[in-house]
Tab-separated table of C-alpha atoms and ligand atoms in Angstrom:
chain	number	residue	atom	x	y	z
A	274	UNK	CA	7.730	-46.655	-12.355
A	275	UNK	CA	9.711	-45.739	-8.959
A	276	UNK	CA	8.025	-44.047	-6.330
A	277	UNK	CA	8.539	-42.535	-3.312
A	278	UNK	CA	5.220	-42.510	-2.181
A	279	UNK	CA	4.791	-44.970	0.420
A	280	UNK	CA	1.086	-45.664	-0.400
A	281	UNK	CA	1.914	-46.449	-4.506
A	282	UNK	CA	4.506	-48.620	-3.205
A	283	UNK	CA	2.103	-50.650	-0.436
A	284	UNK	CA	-0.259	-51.219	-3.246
A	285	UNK	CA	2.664	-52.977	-5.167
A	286	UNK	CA	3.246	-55.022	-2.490
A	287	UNK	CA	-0.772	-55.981	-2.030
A	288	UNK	CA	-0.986	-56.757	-5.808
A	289	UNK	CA	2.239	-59.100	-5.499
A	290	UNK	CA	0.798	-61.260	-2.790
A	291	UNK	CA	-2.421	-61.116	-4.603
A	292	UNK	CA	-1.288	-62.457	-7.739
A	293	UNK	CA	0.484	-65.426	-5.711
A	294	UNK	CA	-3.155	-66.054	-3.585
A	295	UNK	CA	-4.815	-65.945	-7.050
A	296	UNK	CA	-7.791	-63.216	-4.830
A	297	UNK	CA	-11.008	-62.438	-7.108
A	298	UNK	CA	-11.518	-58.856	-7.257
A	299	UNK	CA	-14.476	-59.430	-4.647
A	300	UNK	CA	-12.017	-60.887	-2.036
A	301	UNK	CA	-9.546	-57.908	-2.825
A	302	UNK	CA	-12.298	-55.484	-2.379
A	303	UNK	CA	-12.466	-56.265	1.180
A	304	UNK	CA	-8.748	-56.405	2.517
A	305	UNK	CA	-7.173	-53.195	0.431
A	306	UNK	CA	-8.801	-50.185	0.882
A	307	UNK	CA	-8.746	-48.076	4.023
A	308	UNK	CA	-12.435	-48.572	5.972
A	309	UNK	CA	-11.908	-44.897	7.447
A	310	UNK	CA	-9.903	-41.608	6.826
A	311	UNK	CA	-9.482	-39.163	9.029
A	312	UNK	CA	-8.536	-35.436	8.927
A	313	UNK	CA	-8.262	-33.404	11.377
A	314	UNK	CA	-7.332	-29.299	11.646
A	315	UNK	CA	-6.159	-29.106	15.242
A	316	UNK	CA	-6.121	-25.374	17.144
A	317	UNK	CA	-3.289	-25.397	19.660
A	318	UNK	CA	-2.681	-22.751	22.253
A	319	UNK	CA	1.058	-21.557	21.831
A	320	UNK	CA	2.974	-20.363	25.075
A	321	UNK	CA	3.074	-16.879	23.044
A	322	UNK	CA	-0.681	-16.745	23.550
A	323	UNK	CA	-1.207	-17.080	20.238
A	324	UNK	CA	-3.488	-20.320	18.241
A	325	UNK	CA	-1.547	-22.335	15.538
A	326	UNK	CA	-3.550	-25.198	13.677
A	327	UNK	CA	-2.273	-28.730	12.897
A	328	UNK	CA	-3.327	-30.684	10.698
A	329	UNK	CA	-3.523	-34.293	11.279
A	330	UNK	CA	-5.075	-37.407	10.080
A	331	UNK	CA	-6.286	-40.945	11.896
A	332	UNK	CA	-6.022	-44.323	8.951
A	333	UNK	CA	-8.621	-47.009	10.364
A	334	UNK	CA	-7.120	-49.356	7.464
A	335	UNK	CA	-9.255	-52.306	8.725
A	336	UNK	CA	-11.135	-53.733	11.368
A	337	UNK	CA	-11.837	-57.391	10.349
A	338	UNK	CA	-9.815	-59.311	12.791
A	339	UNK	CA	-10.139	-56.812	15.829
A	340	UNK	CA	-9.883	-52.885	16.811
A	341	UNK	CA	-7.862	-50.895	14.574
A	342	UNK	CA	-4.396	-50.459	15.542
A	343	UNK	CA	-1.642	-48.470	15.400
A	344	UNK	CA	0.608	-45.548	16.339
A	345	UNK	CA	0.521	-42.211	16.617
A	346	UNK	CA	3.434	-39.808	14.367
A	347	UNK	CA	4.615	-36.184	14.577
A	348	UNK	CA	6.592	-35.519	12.070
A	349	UNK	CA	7.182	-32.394	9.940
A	350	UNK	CA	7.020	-34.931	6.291
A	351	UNK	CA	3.923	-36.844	7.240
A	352	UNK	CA	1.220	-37.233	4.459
A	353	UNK	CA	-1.714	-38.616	4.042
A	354	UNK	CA	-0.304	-40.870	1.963
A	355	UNK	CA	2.042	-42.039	4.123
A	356	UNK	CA	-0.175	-42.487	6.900
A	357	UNK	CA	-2.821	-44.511	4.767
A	358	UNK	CA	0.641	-46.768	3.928
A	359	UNK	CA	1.389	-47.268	7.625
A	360	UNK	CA	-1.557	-48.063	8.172
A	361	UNK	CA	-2.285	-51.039	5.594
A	362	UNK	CA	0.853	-51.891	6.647
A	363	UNK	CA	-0.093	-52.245	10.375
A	364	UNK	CA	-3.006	-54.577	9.801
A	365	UNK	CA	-0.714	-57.025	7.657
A	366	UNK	CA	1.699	-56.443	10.489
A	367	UNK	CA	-0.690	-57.759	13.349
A	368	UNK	CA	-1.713	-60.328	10.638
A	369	UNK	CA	1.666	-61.889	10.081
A	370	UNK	CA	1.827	-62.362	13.951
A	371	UNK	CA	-1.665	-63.351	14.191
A	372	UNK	CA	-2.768	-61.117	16.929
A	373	UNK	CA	-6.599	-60.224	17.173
A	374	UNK	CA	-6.470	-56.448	15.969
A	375	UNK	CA	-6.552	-55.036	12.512
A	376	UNK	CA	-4.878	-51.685	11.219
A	377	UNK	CA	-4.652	-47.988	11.639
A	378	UNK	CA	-2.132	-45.331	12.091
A	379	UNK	CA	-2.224	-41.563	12.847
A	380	UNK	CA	0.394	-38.606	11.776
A	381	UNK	CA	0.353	-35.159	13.138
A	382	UNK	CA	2.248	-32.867	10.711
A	383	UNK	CA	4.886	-31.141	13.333
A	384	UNK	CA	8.318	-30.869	13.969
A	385	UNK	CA	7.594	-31.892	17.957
A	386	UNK	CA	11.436	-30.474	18.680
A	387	UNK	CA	9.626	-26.738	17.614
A	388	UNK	CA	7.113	-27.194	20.404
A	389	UNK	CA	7.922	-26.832	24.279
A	390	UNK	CA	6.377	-29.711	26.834
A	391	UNK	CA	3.109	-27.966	27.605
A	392	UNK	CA	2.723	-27.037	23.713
A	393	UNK	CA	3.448	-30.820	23.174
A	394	UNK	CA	0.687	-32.062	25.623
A	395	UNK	CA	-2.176	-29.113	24.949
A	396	UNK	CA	-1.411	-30.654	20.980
A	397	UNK	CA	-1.366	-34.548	21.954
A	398	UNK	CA	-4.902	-34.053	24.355
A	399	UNK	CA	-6.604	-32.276	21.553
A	400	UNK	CA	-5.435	-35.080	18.864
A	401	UNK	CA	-7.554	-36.905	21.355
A	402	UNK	CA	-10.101	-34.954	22.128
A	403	UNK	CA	-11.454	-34.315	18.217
A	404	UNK	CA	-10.592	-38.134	17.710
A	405	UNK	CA	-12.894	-38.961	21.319
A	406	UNK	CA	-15.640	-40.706	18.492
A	407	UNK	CA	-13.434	-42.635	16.985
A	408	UNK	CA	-11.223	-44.228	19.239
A	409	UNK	CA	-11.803	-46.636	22.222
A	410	UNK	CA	-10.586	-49.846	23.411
A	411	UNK	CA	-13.122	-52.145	21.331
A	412	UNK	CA	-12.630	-49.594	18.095
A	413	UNK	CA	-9.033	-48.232	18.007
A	414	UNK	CA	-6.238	-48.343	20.021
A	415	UNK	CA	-3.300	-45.879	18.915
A	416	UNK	CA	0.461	-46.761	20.516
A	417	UNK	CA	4.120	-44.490	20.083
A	418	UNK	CA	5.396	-44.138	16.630
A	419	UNK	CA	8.324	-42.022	15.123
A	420	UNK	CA	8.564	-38.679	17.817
A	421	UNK	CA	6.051	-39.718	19.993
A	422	UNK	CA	6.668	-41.520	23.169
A	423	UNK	CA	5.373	-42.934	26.886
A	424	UNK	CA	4.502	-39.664	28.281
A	425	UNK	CA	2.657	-38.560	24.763
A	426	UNK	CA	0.385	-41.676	25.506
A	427	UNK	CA	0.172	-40.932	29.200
A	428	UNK	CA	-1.621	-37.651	28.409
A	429	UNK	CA	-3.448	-39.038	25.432
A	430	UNK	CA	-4.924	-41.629	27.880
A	431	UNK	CA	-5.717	-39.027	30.578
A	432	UNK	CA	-7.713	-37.276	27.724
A	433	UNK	CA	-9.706	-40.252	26.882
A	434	UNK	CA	-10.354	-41.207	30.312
A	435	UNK	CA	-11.582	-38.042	31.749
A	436	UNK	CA	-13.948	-36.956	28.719
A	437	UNK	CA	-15.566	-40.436	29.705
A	438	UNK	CA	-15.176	-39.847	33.539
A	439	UNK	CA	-13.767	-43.610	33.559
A	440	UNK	CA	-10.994	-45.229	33.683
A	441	UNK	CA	-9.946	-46.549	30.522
A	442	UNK	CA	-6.201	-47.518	29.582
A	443	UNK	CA	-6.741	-49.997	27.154
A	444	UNK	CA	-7.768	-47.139	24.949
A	445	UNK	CA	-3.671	-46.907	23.933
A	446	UNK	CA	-1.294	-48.470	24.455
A	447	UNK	CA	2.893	-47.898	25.043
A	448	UNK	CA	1.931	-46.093	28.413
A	449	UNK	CA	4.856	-45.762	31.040
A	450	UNK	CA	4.824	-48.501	33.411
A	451	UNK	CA	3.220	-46.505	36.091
A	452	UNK	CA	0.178	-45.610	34.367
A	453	UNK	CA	-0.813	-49.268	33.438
A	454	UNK	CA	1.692	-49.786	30.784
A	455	UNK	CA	3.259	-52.968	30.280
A	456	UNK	CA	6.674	-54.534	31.041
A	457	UNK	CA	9.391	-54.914	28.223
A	458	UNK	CA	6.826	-52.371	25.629
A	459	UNK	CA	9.759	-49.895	25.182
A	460	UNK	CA	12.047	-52.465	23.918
A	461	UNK	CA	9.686	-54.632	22.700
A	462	UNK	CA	10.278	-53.496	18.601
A	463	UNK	CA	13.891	-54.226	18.822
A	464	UNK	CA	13.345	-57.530	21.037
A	465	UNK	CA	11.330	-58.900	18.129
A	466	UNK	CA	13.994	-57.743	15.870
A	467	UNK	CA	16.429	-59.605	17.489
A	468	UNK	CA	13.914	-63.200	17.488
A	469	UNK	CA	13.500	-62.570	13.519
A	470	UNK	CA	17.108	-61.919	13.282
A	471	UNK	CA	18.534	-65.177	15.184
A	472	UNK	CA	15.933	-67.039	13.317
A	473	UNK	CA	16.853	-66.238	9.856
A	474	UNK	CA	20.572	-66.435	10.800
A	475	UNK	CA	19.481	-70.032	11.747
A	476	UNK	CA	18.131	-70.409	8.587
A	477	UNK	CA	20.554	-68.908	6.745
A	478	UNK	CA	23.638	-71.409	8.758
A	479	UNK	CA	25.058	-68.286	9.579
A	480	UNK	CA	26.245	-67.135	13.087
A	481	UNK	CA	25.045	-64.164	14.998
A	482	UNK	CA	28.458	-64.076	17.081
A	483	UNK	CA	31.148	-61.762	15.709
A	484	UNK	CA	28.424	-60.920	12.425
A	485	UNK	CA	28.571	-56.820	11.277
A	486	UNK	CA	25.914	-54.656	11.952
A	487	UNK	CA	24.983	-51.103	11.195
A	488	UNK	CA	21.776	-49.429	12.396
A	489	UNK	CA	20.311	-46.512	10.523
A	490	UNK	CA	18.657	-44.632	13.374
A	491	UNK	CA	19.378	-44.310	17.300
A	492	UNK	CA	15.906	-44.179	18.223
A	493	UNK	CA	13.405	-46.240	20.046
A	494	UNK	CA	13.862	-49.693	17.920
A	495	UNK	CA	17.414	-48.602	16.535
A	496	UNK	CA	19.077	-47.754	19.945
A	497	UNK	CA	17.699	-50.657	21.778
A	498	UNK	CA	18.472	-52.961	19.163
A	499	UNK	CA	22.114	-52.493	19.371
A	500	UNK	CA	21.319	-52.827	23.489
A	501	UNK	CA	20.114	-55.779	22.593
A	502	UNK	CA	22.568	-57.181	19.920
A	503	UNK	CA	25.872	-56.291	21.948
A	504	UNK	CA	25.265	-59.772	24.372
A	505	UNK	CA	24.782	-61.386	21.474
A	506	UNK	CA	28.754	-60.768	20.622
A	507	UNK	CA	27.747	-59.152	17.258
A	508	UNK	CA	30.063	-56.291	16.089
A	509	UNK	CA	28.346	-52.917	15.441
A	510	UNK	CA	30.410	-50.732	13.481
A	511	UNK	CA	28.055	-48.034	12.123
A	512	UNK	CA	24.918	-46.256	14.130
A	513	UNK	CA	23.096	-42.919	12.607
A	514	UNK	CA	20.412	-40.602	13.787
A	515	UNK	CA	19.222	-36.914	12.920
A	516	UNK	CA	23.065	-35.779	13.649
A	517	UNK	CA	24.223	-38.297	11.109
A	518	UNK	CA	26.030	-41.645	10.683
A	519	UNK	CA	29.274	-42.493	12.768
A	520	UNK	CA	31.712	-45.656	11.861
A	521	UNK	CA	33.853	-47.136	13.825
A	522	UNK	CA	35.582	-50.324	12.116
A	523	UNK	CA	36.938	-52.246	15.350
A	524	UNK	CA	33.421	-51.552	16.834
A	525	UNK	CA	31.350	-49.342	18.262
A	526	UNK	CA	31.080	-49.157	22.429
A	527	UNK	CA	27.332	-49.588	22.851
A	528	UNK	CA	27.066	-48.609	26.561
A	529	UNK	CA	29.172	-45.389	25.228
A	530	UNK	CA	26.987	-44.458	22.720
A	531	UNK	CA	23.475	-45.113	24.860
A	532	UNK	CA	24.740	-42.791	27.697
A	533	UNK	CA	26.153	-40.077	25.191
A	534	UNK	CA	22.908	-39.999	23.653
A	535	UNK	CA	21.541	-39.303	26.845
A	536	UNK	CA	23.748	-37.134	28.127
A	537	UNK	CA	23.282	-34.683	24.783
A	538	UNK	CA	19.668	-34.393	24.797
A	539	UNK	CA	18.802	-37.820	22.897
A	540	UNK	CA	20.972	-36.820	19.996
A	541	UNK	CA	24.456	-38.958	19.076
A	542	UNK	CA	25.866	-35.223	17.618
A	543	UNK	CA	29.670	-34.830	18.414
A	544	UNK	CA	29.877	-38.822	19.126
A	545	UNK	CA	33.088	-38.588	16.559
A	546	UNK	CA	35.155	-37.408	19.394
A	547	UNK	CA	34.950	-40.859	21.501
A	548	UNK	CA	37.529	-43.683	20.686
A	549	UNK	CA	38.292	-44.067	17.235
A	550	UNK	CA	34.724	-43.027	15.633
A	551	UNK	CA	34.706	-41.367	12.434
A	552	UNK	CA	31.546	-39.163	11.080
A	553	UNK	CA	30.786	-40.480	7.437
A	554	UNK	CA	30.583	-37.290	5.002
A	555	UNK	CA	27.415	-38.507	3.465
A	556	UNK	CA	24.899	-39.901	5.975
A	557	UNK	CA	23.747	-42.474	3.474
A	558	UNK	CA	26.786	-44.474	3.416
A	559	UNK	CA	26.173	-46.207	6.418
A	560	UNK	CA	23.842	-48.379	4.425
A	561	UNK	CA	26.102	-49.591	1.815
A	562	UNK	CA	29.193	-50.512	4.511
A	563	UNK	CA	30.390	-54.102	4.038
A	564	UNK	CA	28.424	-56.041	7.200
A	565	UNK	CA	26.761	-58.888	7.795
A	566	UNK	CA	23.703	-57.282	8.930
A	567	UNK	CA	22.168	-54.041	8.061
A	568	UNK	CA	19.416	-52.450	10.269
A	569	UNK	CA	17.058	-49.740	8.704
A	570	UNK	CA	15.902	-48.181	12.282
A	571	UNK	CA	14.454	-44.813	10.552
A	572	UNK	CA	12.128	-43.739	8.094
A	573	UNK	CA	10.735	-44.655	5.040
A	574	UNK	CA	12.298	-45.015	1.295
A	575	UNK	CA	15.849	-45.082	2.300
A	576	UNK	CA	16.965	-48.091	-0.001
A	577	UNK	CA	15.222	-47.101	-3.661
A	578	UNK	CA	16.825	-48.315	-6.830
A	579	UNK	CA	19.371	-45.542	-6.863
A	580	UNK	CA	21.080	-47.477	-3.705
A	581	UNK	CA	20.393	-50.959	-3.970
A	582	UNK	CA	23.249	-51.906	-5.727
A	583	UNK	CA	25.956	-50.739	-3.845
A	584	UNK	CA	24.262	-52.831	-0.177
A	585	UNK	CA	26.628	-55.107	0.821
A	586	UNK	CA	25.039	-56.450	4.011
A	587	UNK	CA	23.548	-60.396	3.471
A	588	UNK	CA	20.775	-59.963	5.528
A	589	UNK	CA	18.431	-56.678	6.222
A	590	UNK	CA	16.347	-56.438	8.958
A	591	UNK	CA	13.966	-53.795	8.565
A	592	UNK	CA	12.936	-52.573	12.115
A	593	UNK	CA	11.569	-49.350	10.486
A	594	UNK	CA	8.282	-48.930	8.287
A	595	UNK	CA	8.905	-49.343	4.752
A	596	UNK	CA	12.670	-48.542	4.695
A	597	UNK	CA	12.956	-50.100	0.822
A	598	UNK	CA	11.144	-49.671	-2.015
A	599	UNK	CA	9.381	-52.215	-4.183
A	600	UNK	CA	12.245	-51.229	-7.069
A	601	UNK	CA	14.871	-51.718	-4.504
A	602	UNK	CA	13.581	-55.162	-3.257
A	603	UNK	CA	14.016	-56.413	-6.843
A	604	UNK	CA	17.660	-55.714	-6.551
A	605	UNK	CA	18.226	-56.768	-3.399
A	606	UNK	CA	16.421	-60.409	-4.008
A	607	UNK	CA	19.196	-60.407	-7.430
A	608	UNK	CA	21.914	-59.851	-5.297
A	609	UNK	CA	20.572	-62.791	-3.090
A	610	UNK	CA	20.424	-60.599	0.237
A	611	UNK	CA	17.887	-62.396	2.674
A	612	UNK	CA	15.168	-59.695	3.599
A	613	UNK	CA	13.450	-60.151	7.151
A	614	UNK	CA	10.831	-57.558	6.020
A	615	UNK	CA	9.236	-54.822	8.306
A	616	UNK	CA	5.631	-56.584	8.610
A	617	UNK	CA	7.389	-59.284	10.683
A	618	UNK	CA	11.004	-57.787	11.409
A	619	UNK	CA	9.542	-54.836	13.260
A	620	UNK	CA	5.856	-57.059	14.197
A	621	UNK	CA	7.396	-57.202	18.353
A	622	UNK	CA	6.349	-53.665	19.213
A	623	UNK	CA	2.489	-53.822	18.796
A	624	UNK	CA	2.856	-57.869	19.630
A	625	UNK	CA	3.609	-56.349	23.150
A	626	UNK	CA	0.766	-53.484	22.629
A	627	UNK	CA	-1.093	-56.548	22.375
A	628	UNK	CA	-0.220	-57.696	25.587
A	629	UNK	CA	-0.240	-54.256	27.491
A	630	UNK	CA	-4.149	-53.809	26.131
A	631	UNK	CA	-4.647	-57.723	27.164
A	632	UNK	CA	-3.446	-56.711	31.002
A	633	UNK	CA	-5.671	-53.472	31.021
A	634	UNK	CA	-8.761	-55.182	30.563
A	635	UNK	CA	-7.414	-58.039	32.814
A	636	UNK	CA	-6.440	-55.442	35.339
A	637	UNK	CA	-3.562	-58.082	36.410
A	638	UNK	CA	0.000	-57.257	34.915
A	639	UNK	CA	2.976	-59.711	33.802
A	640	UNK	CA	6.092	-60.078	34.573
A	641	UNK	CA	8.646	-58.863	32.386
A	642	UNK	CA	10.053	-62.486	31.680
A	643	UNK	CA	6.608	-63.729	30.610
A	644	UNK	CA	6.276	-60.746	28.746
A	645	UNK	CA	9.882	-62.093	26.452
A	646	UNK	CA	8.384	-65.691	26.427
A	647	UNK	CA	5.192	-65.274	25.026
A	648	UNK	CA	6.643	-62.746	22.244
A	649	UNK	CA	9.574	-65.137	21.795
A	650	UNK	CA	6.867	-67.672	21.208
A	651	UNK	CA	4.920	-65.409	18.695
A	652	UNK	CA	7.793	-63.866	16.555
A	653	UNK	CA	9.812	-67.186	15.795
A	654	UNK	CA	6.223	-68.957	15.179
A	655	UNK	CA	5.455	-65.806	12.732
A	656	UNK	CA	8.904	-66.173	11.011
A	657	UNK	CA	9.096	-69.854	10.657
A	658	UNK	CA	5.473	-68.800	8.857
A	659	UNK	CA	6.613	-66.631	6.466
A	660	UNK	CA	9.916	-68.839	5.592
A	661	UNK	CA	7.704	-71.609	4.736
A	662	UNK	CA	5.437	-69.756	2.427
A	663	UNK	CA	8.558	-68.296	1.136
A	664	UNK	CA	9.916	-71.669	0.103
A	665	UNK	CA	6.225	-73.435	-0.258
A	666	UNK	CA	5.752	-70.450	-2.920
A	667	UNK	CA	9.290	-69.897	-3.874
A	668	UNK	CA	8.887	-66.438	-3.482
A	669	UNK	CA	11.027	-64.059	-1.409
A	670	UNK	CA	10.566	-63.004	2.049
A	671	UNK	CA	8.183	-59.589	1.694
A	672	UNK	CA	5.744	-61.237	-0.282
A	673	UNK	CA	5.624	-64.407	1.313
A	674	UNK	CA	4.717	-62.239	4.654
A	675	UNK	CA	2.365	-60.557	2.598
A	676	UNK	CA	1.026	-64.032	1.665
A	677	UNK	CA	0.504	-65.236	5.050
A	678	UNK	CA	-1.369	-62.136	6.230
A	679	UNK	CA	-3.755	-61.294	3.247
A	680	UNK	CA	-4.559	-65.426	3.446
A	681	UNK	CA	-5.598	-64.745	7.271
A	682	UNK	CA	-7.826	-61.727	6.021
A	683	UNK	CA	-9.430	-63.297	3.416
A	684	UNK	CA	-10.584	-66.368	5.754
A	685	UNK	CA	-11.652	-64.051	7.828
A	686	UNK	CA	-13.681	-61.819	5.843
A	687	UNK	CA	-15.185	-64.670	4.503
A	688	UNK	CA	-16.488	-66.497	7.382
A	689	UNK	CA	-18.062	-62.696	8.889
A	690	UNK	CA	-19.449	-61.722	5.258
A	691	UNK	CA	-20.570	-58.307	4.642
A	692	UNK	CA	-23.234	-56.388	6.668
A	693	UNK	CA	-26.100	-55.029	5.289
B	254	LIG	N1	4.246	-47.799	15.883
B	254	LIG	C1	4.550	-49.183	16.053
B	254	LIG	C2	4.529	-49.901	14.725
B	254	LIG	O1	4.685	-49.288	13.676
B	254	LIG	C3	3.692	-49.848	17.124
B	254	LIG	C4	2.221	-49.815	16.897
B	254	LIG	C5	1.386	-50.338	18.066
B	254	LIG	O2	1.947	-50.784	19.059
B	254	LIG	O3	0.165	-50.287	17.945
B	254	LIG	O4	4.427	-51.090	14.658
């Protein structure tokens, strides 16, 4: 059966990687559910005067190998559903890279472009505020996901702090730099992107230099992934966002499109009129253009079965959560296109949230270069793990990450037990 429920197709992925580990239901038992689910009805002053209630949810998936972790979404689709996906998907995530924190993820159901700045923050403090239980640096630490940013966490870290008249950043993480964030976070997702993606290209005896790209999605990974990608003499010839997809076959300028985005209020609308850029009719499109590479920088469920056939790119690198569906992936591995899947692909942004919490509680902050080399270090180690299962197991990328992660959970369930 297809699905477009991102939880349905999570499971799918859990029972694949089970059936390879061989797990007794016990052993399942303890890695699959979510440990805590959270809903929340949030009242939230309008400048109008009047009250309008979100609701909103907080996924503690699991909190075997460390503090549940995870970021925070507003986003006029989320579900609970979705939001239980993200976050089992989070603690394979930190899992695969082997950092000490489990999984969680929170959603906010809003359309944050609806809601002025001081709407925005009165909403993000009381997230916080009925959440004030739940969270904390040794329980769960919540980062930036889709629509929320540095200045979201800023006030969501104010919140926390003050209700416990302390000062307590490592409560969240993906702070701006100047309240105890950490160098290289913002670009951190896209920088791990970019290790996955020169290590599979290594693998695959294929060069990064003059390769195809397109990136669905100009935001936080997508945009700084084609930053990222344009030293690397790649040749980016489709980028998309809300506004929709733009092609340009000798190349995109990626300096041009980064300052037109933020010279038209962080949207790449009306980029057709630069150079020689063309707006594709259907936004879609973009991800079945003949390149190398192919980028998925958005949302969820945006290659299903009804697409699948028609990619054309060798190797996906999924910087977004969940951007193809179980049905999909069974195409794709027929067609023989290398998957670096989102787990690891997209693994770089809470590797760094790792790093930014490890400098809180140190109180003594990195460099930006030691910052690169120590997730360097982490994302090719966490690739050349998952290639090995992959070929140890001979199964394809997604489930050999999936491997590698639930074998980590189950050695570590087993060695703390079960209390009372
Ligand atoms: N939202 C990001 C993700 O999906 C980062 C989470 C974090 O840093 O905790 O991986």
């Amino acid at each position: 059966m297809s699905s477009s429920n991102a939880y349905e197709n999570a499971m799918q992925q859990f029972d694949a990687a089970v059936k390879i580990l061989g797990l007794n239901s016990d052993q399942q038992a303890m890695i699959k559910d979510p440990r805590k689910v959270i809903q929340l009805m949030l009242p939230v002053r309008m400048d109008d005067g009047s009250i309008k209630v979100f609701q909103a949810y907080r996924v503690q998936h699991s909190i075997a190998r460390g503090p549940a972790k995870g970021g925070i979404r507003f986003h006029q689709d989320v579900t609970l559903d979705e939001v239980k996906a993200l976050a089992f998907w989070m603690t394979m995530k930190c899992s695969v890279v082997n950092v000490p924190f489990g999984g969680g993820k929170g959603g906010v159901i809003v359309d944050p472009k609806q809601l002025s700045m001081n709407e925005l923050e009165r909403l993000s403090r009381r997230y916080i505020a009925d959440l004030i239980e739940d969270i904390g640096p040794d329980r769960d630490v919540p980062a930036p996901d889709v629509n929320t940013n540095p200045q979201v966490m800023a006030w969501m870290m104010d919140t926390y702090s003050m209700h416990h008249r302390q000062h307590l950043p490592a409560v969240i993480t993906g702070k701006p730099l100047e309240v105890c964030g950490s160098e290289g976070r913002g670009a951190a997702t896209a920088q791990g992107v970019v290790f996955t993606l020169e290590e599979a290209t290594k693998a695959l005896n294929m060069k990064l230099q003059g390769a195809t790209v397109a990136i669905q999605g100009f935001g936080n990974a997508g945009s700084h992934a084609a930053r990222l990608l344009a030293p690397k003499g790649i040749k980016l010839v489709a980028i998309s966002d809300v506004s929709g997809a733009y092609y340009c076959e000798s190349g995109i300028d990626i300096e041009g499109a980064l300052s037109w985005v933020k010279d038209h209020k962080g949207v790449l609308s009306g980029f057709e009129k630069s150079g020689n850029v063309r707006k594709l009719d259907n936004p879609m499109e973009l991800l079945e253009l003949p390149v190398d590479v192919l980028i998925p920088a958005a949302l969820e469920n945006q290659i299903t079965e009804k697409n699948a056939s028609r990619v054309k790119a060798k190797v996906i690198a999924e910087a977004a959560n969940g951007p193809c569906t179980p049905e999909a992936d069974k195409i794709l591995n027929e067609k023989g296109v290398f998957m670096i899947p989102d787990i690891l692909c997209n693994a770089g942004g809470v590797t760094v949230s790792y790093f930014e919490w490890v400098q809180n509680r140190m109180g003594f902050y990195w460099p930006e270069e030691q910052v690169n080399r120590e997730l360097d270090r982490i994302m090719r180690q966490a690739f050349k793990d998952v290639f090995s299962a992959s070929q140890k197991h001979r199964i394809p990328m997604r489930i050999a990450a999936f491997v590698v992660a639930i074998e980590r959970l189950k050695k570590t369930s087993e060695l703390r037990g079960l209390y009372a």
